[in-house]
Coordinates of C-alpha atoms in Angstrom, one line a residue:
X27 CA -24.6 5.9 1.3
X28 CA -21.9 6.4 3.9
X29 CA -21.5 3.4 6.1
X30 CA -20.4 5.7 8.9
X31 CA -24.2 6.7 9.2
X32 CA -25.3 3.1 9.9
X33 CA -24.3 2.9 13.6
X34 CA -26.4 5.9 14.4
X35 CA -29.5 4.4 12.6
X36 CA -28.9 1.1 14.4
X37 CA -28.6 2.6 17.7
X38 CA -31.6 4.9 17.3
X39 CA -33.7 2.5 15.2
X40 CA -36.7 2.5 17.5
X41 CA -36.8 6.2 18.1
X42 CA -36.3 7.0 14.4
X43 CA -39.0 4.5 13.3
X44 CA -41.5 6.0 15.8
X45 CA -40.6 9.5 14.3
X46 CA -41.1 8.4 10.7
X47 CA -44.3 6.4 11.4
X48 CA -45.8 9.5 13.2
X49 CA -46.0 11.1 9.7
X50 CA -48.6 10.0 7.1
X51 CA -47.3 8.7 3.9
X52 CA -49.8 10.5 1.8
X53 CA -49.3 13.8 3.5
X54 CA -45.5 13.6 3.4
X55 CA -45.6 12.8 -0.4
X56 CA -48.7 14.5 -1.5
X57 CA -46.5 16.5 -3.9
X58 CA -45.5 13.3 -5.8
X59 CA -49.1 11.9 -6.4
X60 CA -49.7 13.9 -9.7
X61 CA -46.6 12.3 -11.2
X62 CA -47.1 8.6 -10.3
X63 CA -47.6 6.2 -13.2
X64 CA -51.1 5.5 -14.0
X65 CA -50.3 1.7 -14.3
X66 CA -48.5 1.2 -11.0
X67 CA -45.9 -1.4 -12.0
X68 CA -42.8 -1.7 -9.8
X69 CA -41.3 0.7 -7.3
X70 CA -37.9 0.8 -5.5
X71 CA -37.7 2.5 -2.1
X72 CA -34.1 3.3 -1.5
X73 CA -33.4 3.9 2.2
X74 CA -36.6 2.4 3.2
X75 CA -36.2 3.0 7.0
X76 CA -39.2 2.1 9.0
X77 CA -41.1 0.8 5.9
X78 CA -43.7 3.5 6.0
X79 CA -43.1 4.5 2.4
X80 CA -42.8 1.0 1.1
X81 CA -46.2 0.2 2.7
X82 CA -47.7 3.2 1.2
X83 CA -46.6 2.4 -2.3
X84 CA -47.7 -1.2 -1.8
X85 CA -51.1 0.1 -0.8
X86 CA -51.2 2.2 -4.1
X87 CA -50.8 -1.1 -6.1
X88 CA -47.0 -1.2 -6.7
X89 CA -44.8 -4.2 -6.5
X90 CA -42.3 -3.0 -3.8
X91 CA -38.6 -3.6 -3.3
X92 CA -37.3 -1.9 -0.2
X93 CA -33.5 -1.3 0.2
X94 CA -32.2 -0.6 3.8
X95 CA -28.6 -1.0 4.9
X96 CA -29.2 -0.6 8.5
X97 CA -29.9 -4.0 10.1
X98 CA -31.9 -2.6 13.0
X99 CA -34.0 -0.4 10.8
X100 CA -34.8 -3.4 8.6
X101 CA -35.9 -5.3 11.7
X102 CA -38.1 -2.3 12.8
X103 CA -39.6 -2.0 9.3
X104 CA -40.4 -5.7 8.9
X105 CA -42.0 -5.6 12.4
X106 CA -44.1 -2.6 11.8
X107 CA -45.0 -3.6 8.2
X108 CA -44.9 -7.4 8.1
X109 CA -46.5 -7.6 4.7
X110 CA -44.5 -10.3 2.9
X111 CA -45.1 -8.7 -0.5
X112 CA -42.5 -6.1 0.5
X113 CA -39.2 -7.5 -0.5
X114 CA -36.4 -6.2 1.8
X115 CA -32.9 -6.1 0.7
X116 CA -29.6 -5.3 2.6
X117 CA -28.0 -2.8 0.1
X118 CA -27.1 0.9 -0.2
X119 CA -25.9 3.5 -2.6
X120 CA -23.7 4.0 -4.5
X121 CA -23.6 0.5 -5.6
X122 CA -27.0 -1.1 -5.4
X123 CA -25.3 -4.1 -6.9
X124 CA -27.8 -6.6 -5.4
X125 CA -30.6 -4.8 -7.3
X126 CA -28.7 -4.3 -10.6
X127 CA -27.8 -8.1 -10.7
X128 CA -31.4 -9.1 -10.6
X129 CA -32.0 -7.5 -13.9
X130 CA -34.9 -5.5 -12.4
X131 CA -36.1 -2.1 -13.8
X132 CA -38.7 0.2 -12.0
X133 CA -41.5 2.4 -12.9
X134 CA -40.8 4.5 -9.8
X135 CA -37.7 5.0 -7.6
X136 CA -38.2 6.9 -4.3
X137 CA -35.4 8.4 -2.3
X138 CA -36.7 10.0 0.9
X139 CA -34.2 11.6 3.2
X140 CA -31.3 9.6 1.8
X141 CA -29.1 11.7 -0.4
X142 CA -27.5 13.7 2.4
X143 CA -25.8 10.3 3.4
X144 CA -24.3 9.9 0.1
X145 CA -20.7 11.5 -0.1
X146 CA -20.2 14.1 -2.9
X147 CA -17.5 11.8 -4.5
X148 CA -20.0 8.9 -4.7
X149 CA -23.0 11.0 -6.1
X150 CA -22.2 10.7 -9.8
X151 CA -21.8 6.9 -9.5
X152 CA -25.0 6.7 -7.4
X153 CA -27.0 8.7 -9.8
X154 CA -25.8 6.5 -12.7
X155 CA -27.0 3.5 -10.8
X156 CA -30.5 5.0 -10.2
X157 CA -30.9 6.0 -13.9
X158 CA -29.9 2.5 -15.0
X159 CA -32.6 1.0 -12.8
X160 CA -35.4 3.2 -14.3
X161 CA -37.6 2.0 -17.1
X162 CA -38.1 4.2 -20.1
X163 CA -40.6 6.9 -18.9
X164 CA -39.9 5.9 -15.3
X165 CA -40.1 8.4 -12.5
X166 CA -37.2 9.1 -10.0
X167 CA -38.5 11.1 -6.9
X168 CA -36.3 12.5 -4.2
X169 CA -36.6 14.6 -1.0
X170 CA -33.5 16.6 -0.2
X171 CA -32.9 17.5 3.4
X172 CA -31.6 21.0 4.0
X173 CA -30.5 22.4 7.4
X174 CA -28.0 21.6 10.1
X175 CA -26.5 18.1 10.3
X176 CA -27.2 15.4 12.8
X177 CA -23.9 14.5 14.6
X178 CA -25.3 11.0 15.5
X179 CA -25.8 10.3 11.8
X180 CA -23.0 11.7 9.6
X181 CA -24.4 13.8 6.7
X182 CA -22.9 15.8 3.8
X183 CA -24.1 19.2 2.4
X184 CA -26.7 19.1 -0.3
X185 CA -27.1 21.3 -3.3
X186 CA -30.3 21.3 -5.3
X187 CA -28.3 22.7 -8.2
X188 CA -25.9 19.8 -8.0
X189 CA -28.7 17.4 -8.1
X190 CA -30.4 19.1 -11.1
X191 CA -27.0 19.2 -13.0
X192 CA -26.7 15.4 -12.5
X193 CA -30.4 14.9 -13.8
X194 CA -29.7 17.1 -16.9
X195 CA -26.4 15.5 -17.7
X196 CA -28.2 12.1 -17.8
X197 CA -31.0 13.4 -20.1
X198 CA -33.6 13.5 -17.3
X199 CA -36.6 15.9 -17.6
X200 CA -37.3 17.6 -14.4
X201 CA -41.1 17.5 -13.8
X202 CA -41.4 19.2 -10.4
X203 CA -39.1 21.2 -8.1
X204 CA -40.5 22.7 -4.7
X205 CA -39.5 23.3 -1.1
X206 CA -41.5 22.6 1.9
X207 CA -41.2 22.9 5.6
X208 CA -40.4 20.1 8.0
X209 CA -43.6 17.9 8.9
X210 CA -42.1 17.5 12.5
X211 CA -42.1 21.2 13.0
X212 CA -38.3 21.8 13.1
X213 CA -37.9 25.4 11.9
X214 CA -34.3 25.0 11.0
X215 CA -35.0 22.1 8.5
X216 CA -36.7 22.3 5.1
X217 CA -37.2 19.6 2.3
X218 CA -36.7 20.1 -1.4
X219 CA -38.8 17.8 -3.6
X220 CA -37.7 16.8 -7.1
X221 CA -39.4 14.5 -9.5
X222 CA -37.8 13.6 -12.9
X223 CA -38.6 11.4 -15.8
X224 CA -36.4 9.2 -17.8
X225 CA -37.6 9.7 -21.3
X226 CA -36.1 6.7 -23.2
X227 CA -33.4 4.1 -23.1
X228 CA -30.5 6.2 -24.6
X229 CA -27.7 3.8 -23.8
X230 CA -27.1 2.9 -27.4
X231 CA -27.5 -0.8 -26.8
X232 CA -30.2 -1.5 -29.4
X233 CA -28.6 0.4 -32.2
X234 CA -25.3 -1.4 -31.5
X235 CA -27.0 -4.8 -31.7
X236 CA -28.8 -3.8 -34.9
X237 CA -25.4 -2.8 -36.4
X238 CA -23.9 -6.2 -35.4
X239 CA -26.8 -8.1 -36.7
X240 CA -27.5 -6.2 -40.0
X241 CA -24.5 -4.1 -40.9
X242 CA -21.2 -5.3 -39.6
X243 CA -18.9 -7.4 -42.0
X244 CA -19.5 -11.2 -41.6
X245 CA -17.2 -13.7 -43.2
X246 CA -19.2 -16.4 -41.3
X247 CA -22.2 -16.8 -39.0
X248 CA -19.9 -16.6 -35.9
X249 CA -20.8 -13.0 -34.8
X250 CA -24.4 -14.0 -34.8
X251 CA -23.7 -17.2 -33.0
X252 CA -21.8 -15.3 -30.2
X253 CA -24.5 -12.7 -30.0
X254 CA -27.2 -15.2 -29.7
X255 CA -25.3 -17.3 -27.2
X256 CA -24.9 -14.3 -24.9
X257 CA -28.5 -13.3 -25.4
X258 CA -29.7 -16.8 -24.3
X259 CA -27.5 -16.5 -21.2
X260 CA -28.8 -13.1 -20.3
X261 CA -32.3 -14.4 -20.6
X262 CA -32.0 -17.8 -19.0
X263 CA -28.8 -17.9 -16.8
X264 CA -28.7 -14.4 -15.3
X265 CA -27.4 -15.8 -12.0
X266 CA -24.0 -16.5 -13.5
X267 CA -23.3 -12.9 -14.1
X268 CA -20.7 -11.3 -11.8
X269 CA -19.8 -7.7 -11.4
X270 CA -16.3 -6.7 -12.1
X271 CA -17.0 -3.0 -12.0
X272 CA -20.1 -0.9 -11.8
X273 CA -20.4 -1.0 -15.6
X274 CA -19.0 -4.5 -16.4
X275 CA -20.3 -8.0 -16.0
X276 CA -18.4 -11.3 -16.2
X277 CA -19.9 -14.5 -17.4
X278 CA -18.2 -18.0 -17.5
X279 CA -16.6 -18.5 -20.9
X280 CA -17.4 -22.2 -20.7
X281 CA -21.1 -21.2 -20.6
X282 CA -20.7 -19.2 -23.7
X283 CA -19.0 -22.3 -25.2
X284 CA -21.7 -24.6 -24.1
X285 CA -24.4 -22.5 -25.6
X286 CA -22.5 -22.1 -28.8
X287 CA -22.3 -25.9 -29.1
X288 CA -26.1 -26.0 -28.4
X289 CA -26.8 -23.5 -31.2
X290 CA -24.4 -25.0 -33.8
X291 CA -25.1 -28.8 -33.2
X292 CA -28.4 -28.8 -35.2
X293 CA -27.0 -26.7 -37.9
X294 CA -24.0 -29.0 -38.4
X295 CA -26.2 -32.1 -38.3
X296 CA -28.4 -30.6 -41.0
X297 CA -25.2 -29.8 -43.1
X298 CA -26.1 -26.2 -43.4
X299 CA -23.0 -24.0 -44.5
X300 CA -21.8 -21.5 -41.9
X301 CA -19.4 -19.6 -44.2
X302 CA -19.5 -18.8 -47.9
X303 CA -16.6 -21.1 -49.0
X304 CA -17.3 -24.5 -47.4
X305 CA -20.3 -26.6 -46.9
X306 CA -21.2 -28.4 -43.7
X307 CA -18.4 -28.8 -41.1
X308 CA -15.6 -27.9 -43.5
X309 CA -13.6 -24.9 -42.3
X310 CA -15.2 -24.7 -39.0
X311 CA -12.4 -24.3 -36.3
X312 CA -14.5 -25.7 -33.5
X313 CA -15.2 -29.0 -35.2
X314 CA -12.7 -31.5 -34.1
X315 CA -12.5 -35.3 -33.4
X316 CA -14.3 -34.7 -30.1
X317 CA -17.3 -33.2 -31.8
X318 CA -17.9 -36.4 -33.6
X319 CA -18.2 -38.3 -30.3
X320 CA -20.6 -35.6 -28.9
X321 CA -23.7 -38.0 -28.9
X322 CA -25.8 -35.9 -26.6
X323 CA -29.4 -34.4 -26.7
X324 CA -29.4 -30.6 -27.0
X325 CA -31.4 -30.6 -23.7
X326 CA -28.4 -32.3 -22.0
X327 CA -26.2 -29.2 -22.8
X328 CA -27.3 -27.0 -19.8
X329 CA -26.0 -26.2 -16.4
X330 CA -26.7 -28.8 -13.7
X331 CA -25.9 -31.9 -15.9
X332 CA -23.1 -34.5 -15.0
X333 CA -21.2 -36.6 -17.6
X334 CA -18.6 -39.2 -17.2
X335 CA -16.3 -41.4 -19.3
X336 CA -15.9 -40.8 -23.1
X337 CA -18.9 -38.4 -23.2
X338 CA -17.3 -36.3 -20.5
X339 CA -14.0 -36.2 -22.5
X340 CA -15.8 -35.3 -25.7
X341 CA -17.8 -32.5 -24.2
X342 CA -14.8 -31.1 -22.3
X343 CA -12.7 -30.9 -25.4
X344 CA -15.6 -29.5 -27.6
X345 CA -16.1 -26.7 -25.1
X346 CA -12.4 -26.0 -25.3
X347 CA -12.5 -25.9 -29.0
X348 CA -15.6 -23.7 -29.0
X349 CA -14.1 -21.3 -26.5
X350 CA -10.8 -21.0 -28.5
X351 CA -12.8 -20.2 -31.7
X352 CA -15.0 -17.7 -30.0
X353 CA -12.1 -15.9 -28.4
X354 CA -10.1 -15.9 -31.6
X355 CA -12.8 -15.0 -34.1
X356 CA -16.2 -13.4 -33.2
X357 CA -15.1 -11.9 -29.8
X358 CA -12.0 -10.4 -31.5
X359 CA -13.6 -9.0 -34.6
X360 CA -17.1 -7.9 -33.1
X361 CA -16.2 -4.2 -32.3
X362 CA -17.9 -1.0 -31.6
X363 CA -18.6 0.9 -34.8
X364 CA -15.7 3.0 -36.0
X365 CA -13.2 1.4 -33.4
X366 CA -11.1 -1.8 -33.0
X367 CA -12.5 -2.0 -29.4
X368 CA -14.2 -5.5 -28.9
X369 CA -17.8 -5.4 -27.7
X370 CA -17.2 -8.6 -25.7
X371 CA -13.8 -9.3 -24.3
X372 CA -12.8 -13.0 -23.8
X373 CA -10.1 -14.0 -21.5
X374 CA -9.3 -17.7 -21.7
X375 CA -7.8 -20.1 -19.1
X376 CA -6.6 -23.5 -19.2
X377 CA -9.4 -25.6 -17.6
X378 CA -8.8 -28.6 -15.2
X379 CA -11.0 -31.5 -15.9
X380 CA -12.1 -33.3 -12.9
X381 CA -10.9 -37.0 -12.9
X382 CA -13.4 -39.2 -14.8
X383 CA -16.3 -36.7 -15.0
X384 CA -17.5 -33.2 -15.6
X385 CA -20.3 -31.4 -13.8
X386 CA -21.7 -28.3 -15.6
X387 CA -21.8 -26.0 -12.6
X388 CA -20.5 -22.5 -12.6
X389 CA -17.1 -23.4 -11.0
X390 CA -16.3 -25.7 -14.0
X391 CA -17.7 -23.4 -16.6
X392 CA -15.8 -20.5 -15.3
X393 CA -12.6 -22.5 -15.2
X394 CA -12.4 -22.0 -19.1
X395 CA -12.0 -18.2 -18.4
X396 CA -14.6 -15.3 -18.6
X397 CA -16.3 -13.1 -21.0
X398 CA -16.7 -9.5 -20.1
X399 CA -19.9 -7.6 -21.1
X400 CA -20.7 -3.9 -20.7
X401 CA -23.6 -3.7 -18.1
X402 CA -25.9 -1.6 -20.5
X403 CA -25.6 -4.3 -23.2
X404 CA -26.2 -7.1 -20.6
X405 CA -29.3 -5.3 -19.4
X406 CA -30.7 -4.8 -22.9
X407 CA -30.2 -8.4 -23.8
X408 CA -31.9 -9.6 -20.6
X409 CA -34.9 -7.2 -21.1
X410 CA -35.3 -7.3 -24.9
X411 CA -34.2 -10.8 -25.8
X412 CA -37.7 -11.5 -27.2
X413 CA -37.2 -8.8 -29.8
X414 CA -33.4 -9.3 -30.4
X415 CA -33.3 -13.0 -30.9
X416 CA -35.7 -13.1 -33.8
X417 CA -33.7 -10.5 -35.6
X418 CA -30.6 -12.7 -35.1
X419 CA -32.3 -15.8 -36.4
X420 CA -33.7 -13.9 -39.5
X421 CA -30.2 -12.7 -40.5
X422 CA -28.7 -16.0 -39.8
X423 CA -31.0 -17.7 -42.2
X424 CA -30.4 -15.0 -44.7
X425 CA -26.6 -15.7 -44.5
X426 CA -27.0 -19.4 -44.9
X427 CA -29.3 -18.8 -48.0
X428 CA -26.6 -16.7 -49.5
X429 CA -23.9 -19.3 -48.8
X430 CA -26.1 -22.0 -50.4
X431 CA -26.5 -19.8 -53.5
X432 CA -22.7 -19.2 -53.7
X433 CA -22.0 -23.0 -53.2
X434 CA -24.8 -23.9 -55.7
X435 CA -26.5 -26.0 -52.9
X436 CA -30.2 -26.9 -52.9
X437 CA -32.1 -24.9 -50.4
X438 CA -34.2 -26.5 -47.7
X439 CA -35.8 -23.6 -46.0
X440 CA -37.9 -25.8 -43.5
X441 CA -34.6 -27.5 -42.5
X442 CA -33.0 -24.1 -41.7
X443 CA -36.1 -23.1 -39.6
X444 CA -36.0 -26.3 -37.7
X445 CA -32.3 -26.1 -37.0
X446 CA -32.5 -22.5 -35.8
X447 CA -35.0 -23.3 -33.1
X448 CA -33.8 -22.9 -29.6
X449 CA -34.3 -26.3 -28.0
X450 CA -36.6 -25.6 -25.0
X451 CA -37.3 -28.3 -22.4
X452 CA -40.2 -30.5 -23.3
X453 CA -42.3 -29.6 -20.2
X454 CA -41.1 -32.8 -18.6
X455 CA -42.3 -33.0 -15.0
X456 CA -42.1 -36.9 -14.8
X457 CA -39.2 -37.0 -12.4
X458 CA -40.8 -34.4 -10.0
X459 CA -44.2 -36.3 -10.2
X460 CA -42.3 -39.5 -9.1
X461 CA -40.8 -37.7 -6.1
X462 CA -44.2 -36.3 -5.2
X463 CA -45.7 -39.8 -5.3
X464 CA -43.1 -40.9 -2.7
X465 CA -44.7 -38.5 -0.3
X466 CA -48.2 -39.4 -1.3
X467 CA -47.4 -42.9 0.0
X468 CA -46.5 -41.4 3.3
X469 CA -49.6 -39.3 3.4
X470 CA -47.5 -36.1 3.6
X471 CA -48.1 -34.3 0.4
X472 CA -50.0 -31.0 0.2
X473 CA -50.9 -28.5 -2.6
X474 CA -48.5 -25.5 -2.2
X475 CA -51.3 -23.1 -3.2
X476 CA -54.3 -24.3 -1.2
X477 CA -52.5 -26.3 1.6
X478 CA -54.9 -29.1 1.1
X479 CA -53.7 -32.7 1.2
X480 CA -53.3 -34.4 -2.3
X481 CA -54.2 -37.7 -3.5
X482 CA -53.2 -39.7 -6.6
X483 CA -56.3 -38.4 -8.3
X484 CA -55.8 -34.8 -7.5
X485 CA -52.0 -34.5 -7.8
X486 CA -50.7 -32.3 -10.5
X487 CA -47.2 -30.6 -10.9
X488 CA -47.4 -26.9 -11.5
X489 CA -44.8 -24.5 -13.0
X490 CA -44.8 -21.6 -10.5
X491 CA -43.9 -19.2 -13.4
X492 CA -46.2 -20.2 -16.3
X493 CA -44.6 -22.2 -19.1
X494 CA -46.3 -20.2 -21.8
X495 CA -44.5 -17.0 -20.7
X496 CA -41.1 -18.5 -19.6
X497 CA -40.4 -22.1 -20.5
X498 CA -38.5 -23.4 -17.4
X499 CA -38.5 -27.0 -16.1
X500 CA -35.9 -26.1 -13.4
X501 CA -36.6 -28.0 -10.2
X502 CA -37.1 -24.8 -8.1
X503 CA -40.0 -23.9 -10.5
X504 CA -42.0 -27.2 -10.1
X505 CA -44.5 -27.7 -7.3
X506 CA -47.1 -30.2 -6.3
X507 CA -50.6 -28.8 -6.8
X508 CA -54.2 -29.8 -6.8
X509 CA -55.3 -30.4 -10.5
X510 CA -58.3 -28.1 -10.2
X511 CA -56.2 -25.3 -8.7
X512 CA -53.7 -25.6 -11.4
X513 CA -56.3 -25.4 -14.1
X514 CA -57.7 -22.3 -12.4
X515 CA -54.2 -20.8 -12.4
X516 CA -53.7 -21.5 -16.1
X517 CA -50.9 -19.4 -17.7
X518 CA -51.1 -16.6 -15.1
X519 CA -48.3 -15.4 -12.7
X520 CA -49.0 -15.9 -9.0
X521 CA -49.6 -12.5 -7.4
X522 CA -47.2 -11.3 -4.6
X523 CA -49.9 -12.2 -2.0
X524 CA -50.5 -15.7 -3.1
X525 CA -46.8 -16.3 -3.5
X526 CA -46.0 -15.2 0.0
X527 CA -48.9 -17.1 1.5
X528 CA -47.5 -20.2 0.0
X529 CA -43.9 -19.5 0.8
X530 CA -43.6 -21.9 3.8
X531 CA -45.1 -24.8 1.9
X532 CA -42.9 -24.0 -1.2
X533 CA -39.7 -24.0 0.8
X534 CA -40.8 -27.1 2.7
X535 CA -41.3 -28.9 -0.6
X536 CA -37.8 -27.8 -1.9
X537 CA -36.3 -29.1 1.4
X538 CA -37.9 -32.5 1.5
X539 CA -38.0 -33.2 -2.3
X540 CA -34.7 -31.8 -3.4
X541 CA -32.3 -30.5 -0.7
X542 CA -32.6 -33.6 1.4
X543 CA -33.0 -36.0 -1.5
X544 CA -30.8 -39.2 -1.1
X545 CA -29.9 -38.8 -4.8
X546 CA -26.7 -36.6 -5.0
X547 CA -27.3 -35.6 -8.6
X548 CA -30.9 -34.4 -7.8
X549 CA -29.6 -32.3 -4.9
X550 CA -26.8 -30.7 -7.0
X551 CA -29.1 -30.2 -9.9
X552 CA -31.6 -28.3 -7.7
X553 CA -28.9 -25.8 -6.4
X554 CA -27.1 -25.4 -9.6
X555 CA -30.3 -24.5 -11.5
X556 CA -31.5 -22.2 -8.8
X557 CA -28.2 -20.3 -8.7
X558 CA -27.8 -20.3 -12.4
X559 CA -31.3 -19.2 -13.5
X560 CA -32.2 -17.0 -10.6
X561 CA -29.9 -14.3 -9.1
X562 CA -29.6 -15.9 -5.6
X563 CA -27.8 -14.4 -2.6
X564 CA -26.3 -11.3 -4.2
X565 CA -24.4 -10.5 -0.9
X566 CA -22.2 -13.6 -1.6
X567 CA -22.1 -13.3 -5.4
X568 CA -18.4 -14.4 -5.7
X569 CA -19.1 -17.6 -3.8
X570 CA -20.2 -19.5 -6.8
X571 CA -18.6 -22.8 -5.6
X572 CA -20.9 -23.1 -2.6
X573 CA -24.0 -25.0 -3.9
X574 CA -25.7 -25.3 -0.5
X575 CA -27.8 -22.1 -0.4
X576 CA -30.5 -21.2 2.2
X577 CA -33.9 -21.8 0.9
X578 CA -35.2 -18.4 2.0
X579 CA -32.6 -16.9 -0.3
X580 CA -33.8 -19.0 -3.2
X581 CA -37.3 -17.8 -2.4
X582 CA -36.3 -14.2 -2.3
X583 CA -34.7 -14.6 -5.7
X584 CA -37.8 -16.2 -7.1
X585 CA -39.9 -13.3 -5.7
X586 CA -37.7 -10.9 -7.5
X587 CA -37.8 -12.9 -10.7
X588 CA -41.6 -12.7 -10.4
X589 CA -41.4 -8.9 -10.4
X590 CA -39.1 -8.9 -13.4
X591 CA -41.4 -11.3 -15.5
X592 CA -44.5 -9.2 -14.6
X593 CA -42.7 -6.0 -15.4
X594 CA -41.0 -7.1 -18.7
X595 CA -43.7 -9.3 -20.1
X596 CA -46.9 -7.9 -18.6
X597 CA -48.2 -11.3 -17.6
X598 CA -51.6 -11.5 -16.2
X599 CA -51.7 -12.2 -12.4
X600 CA -53.5 -14.9 -10.5
X601 CA -54.7 -14.0 -7.1
X602 CA -55.0 -17.5 -5.8
X603 CA -57.5 -20.0 -4.6
X604 CA -61.0 -18.8 -3.7

């Protein structure tokens, strides 16, 4: 959207909001209702204006994200439609970067009276972004304004044929095309309605991964190790992805190295061969003297942890060795079929170790360099990791079995299965429980869901996002709760209503328990985990060194993650305390 239009919207925000609100949502968009998904799912309202359409979609049962670049229009929209379930975001076409980084996908995307503000040069890019945000079988609905321009809000000419060409070139099926008069009675203005469907994910991501997993030449397990490392990052550390271009994501190379160590450590400990010529650690380039001093639990190998002394030195050198092996071997040889072009490009740097210690935050992990990932592959990994990873594990086990046959080694299938497991947290809430008990002693602890005061007998620690669906012991995901309420919630996802009803209590808990905690390592861990796992504060995405983040930004990121979990995994919702 042309930024030149924003001053006009800011200056006339009240007048324009009054105008939009004078028209009924159902009447304006009656043409669209036959094409709405039966299971409502998630909706993106681009150019949400006064919030009329966002509220209408919410009332229909959608989870709604409202994008509006005009600050004054956002204020008007939130004032007129204060429902906290509508997630407002300051963003615009053609980028929509803040939305893309969240890894969200939508069943419905609505653009009402927006396209005329997108310049012709930006329209191909804008359309690509919209298509990338649609789920398979998702609906893109647009109303195109035709008539004289408004001098106070710069506009560009619109051609229905141009838009239909963009749709067809991206494989979209046009479901509806019609013209209607202006609902405000302006005879010189008409509106053209278009609804189109995205039939399938035709990015080629899944066939490519299948090729890498099953068909590509493998002289070792390294390609599988790299693909699984990136898959785990896309699933659990999405917040560390940074845009380089519209179609390219950068992640810290040190993070890839850290996950690589986490994957290979149990395999090496079990003496399982990783190439067809050498058993155990023989011939593995990333196994040096430092590896032998890497006496750490797998659960310690994650962002937010701090190490000092010999352990810090051993881990730092091990990450360097892993990064060098990754860049030299699998990243170099894992190419697109029929080409020599790498799927993932690795760019190394010489990291500077902090004197006496290392802290596994994004700044440190990015100091090793970066790995660049095509956006469509990153999104496929983040959405379909639950299907991709088992395929990687199965092929990895098959390779190790073939290596054991070649080396005439005795097979231990159970050892292979155990070593291939991803080490999830152990659902350990003991530290958070101890922090909560400090507030119990001061008679200042309340259940985030019910608001009722807690006692030693009623205190429980609840995972906001259910453990069964998404194992995450990050501090931002743990809250004091009444035991009976927690048992009622079970493995369900908080609905948007109950989440926003609890928002002030949740942020107050974060503030007193973590943000203001006297223990520096707890404070740092809270912010590193939030910024690494969630996609926090997209408007300042390059400022990864700043750990102190406004808590409302973390809550907004949590809310968007809720939509993503509901959308991708179909988790049953919990509507709160009765």
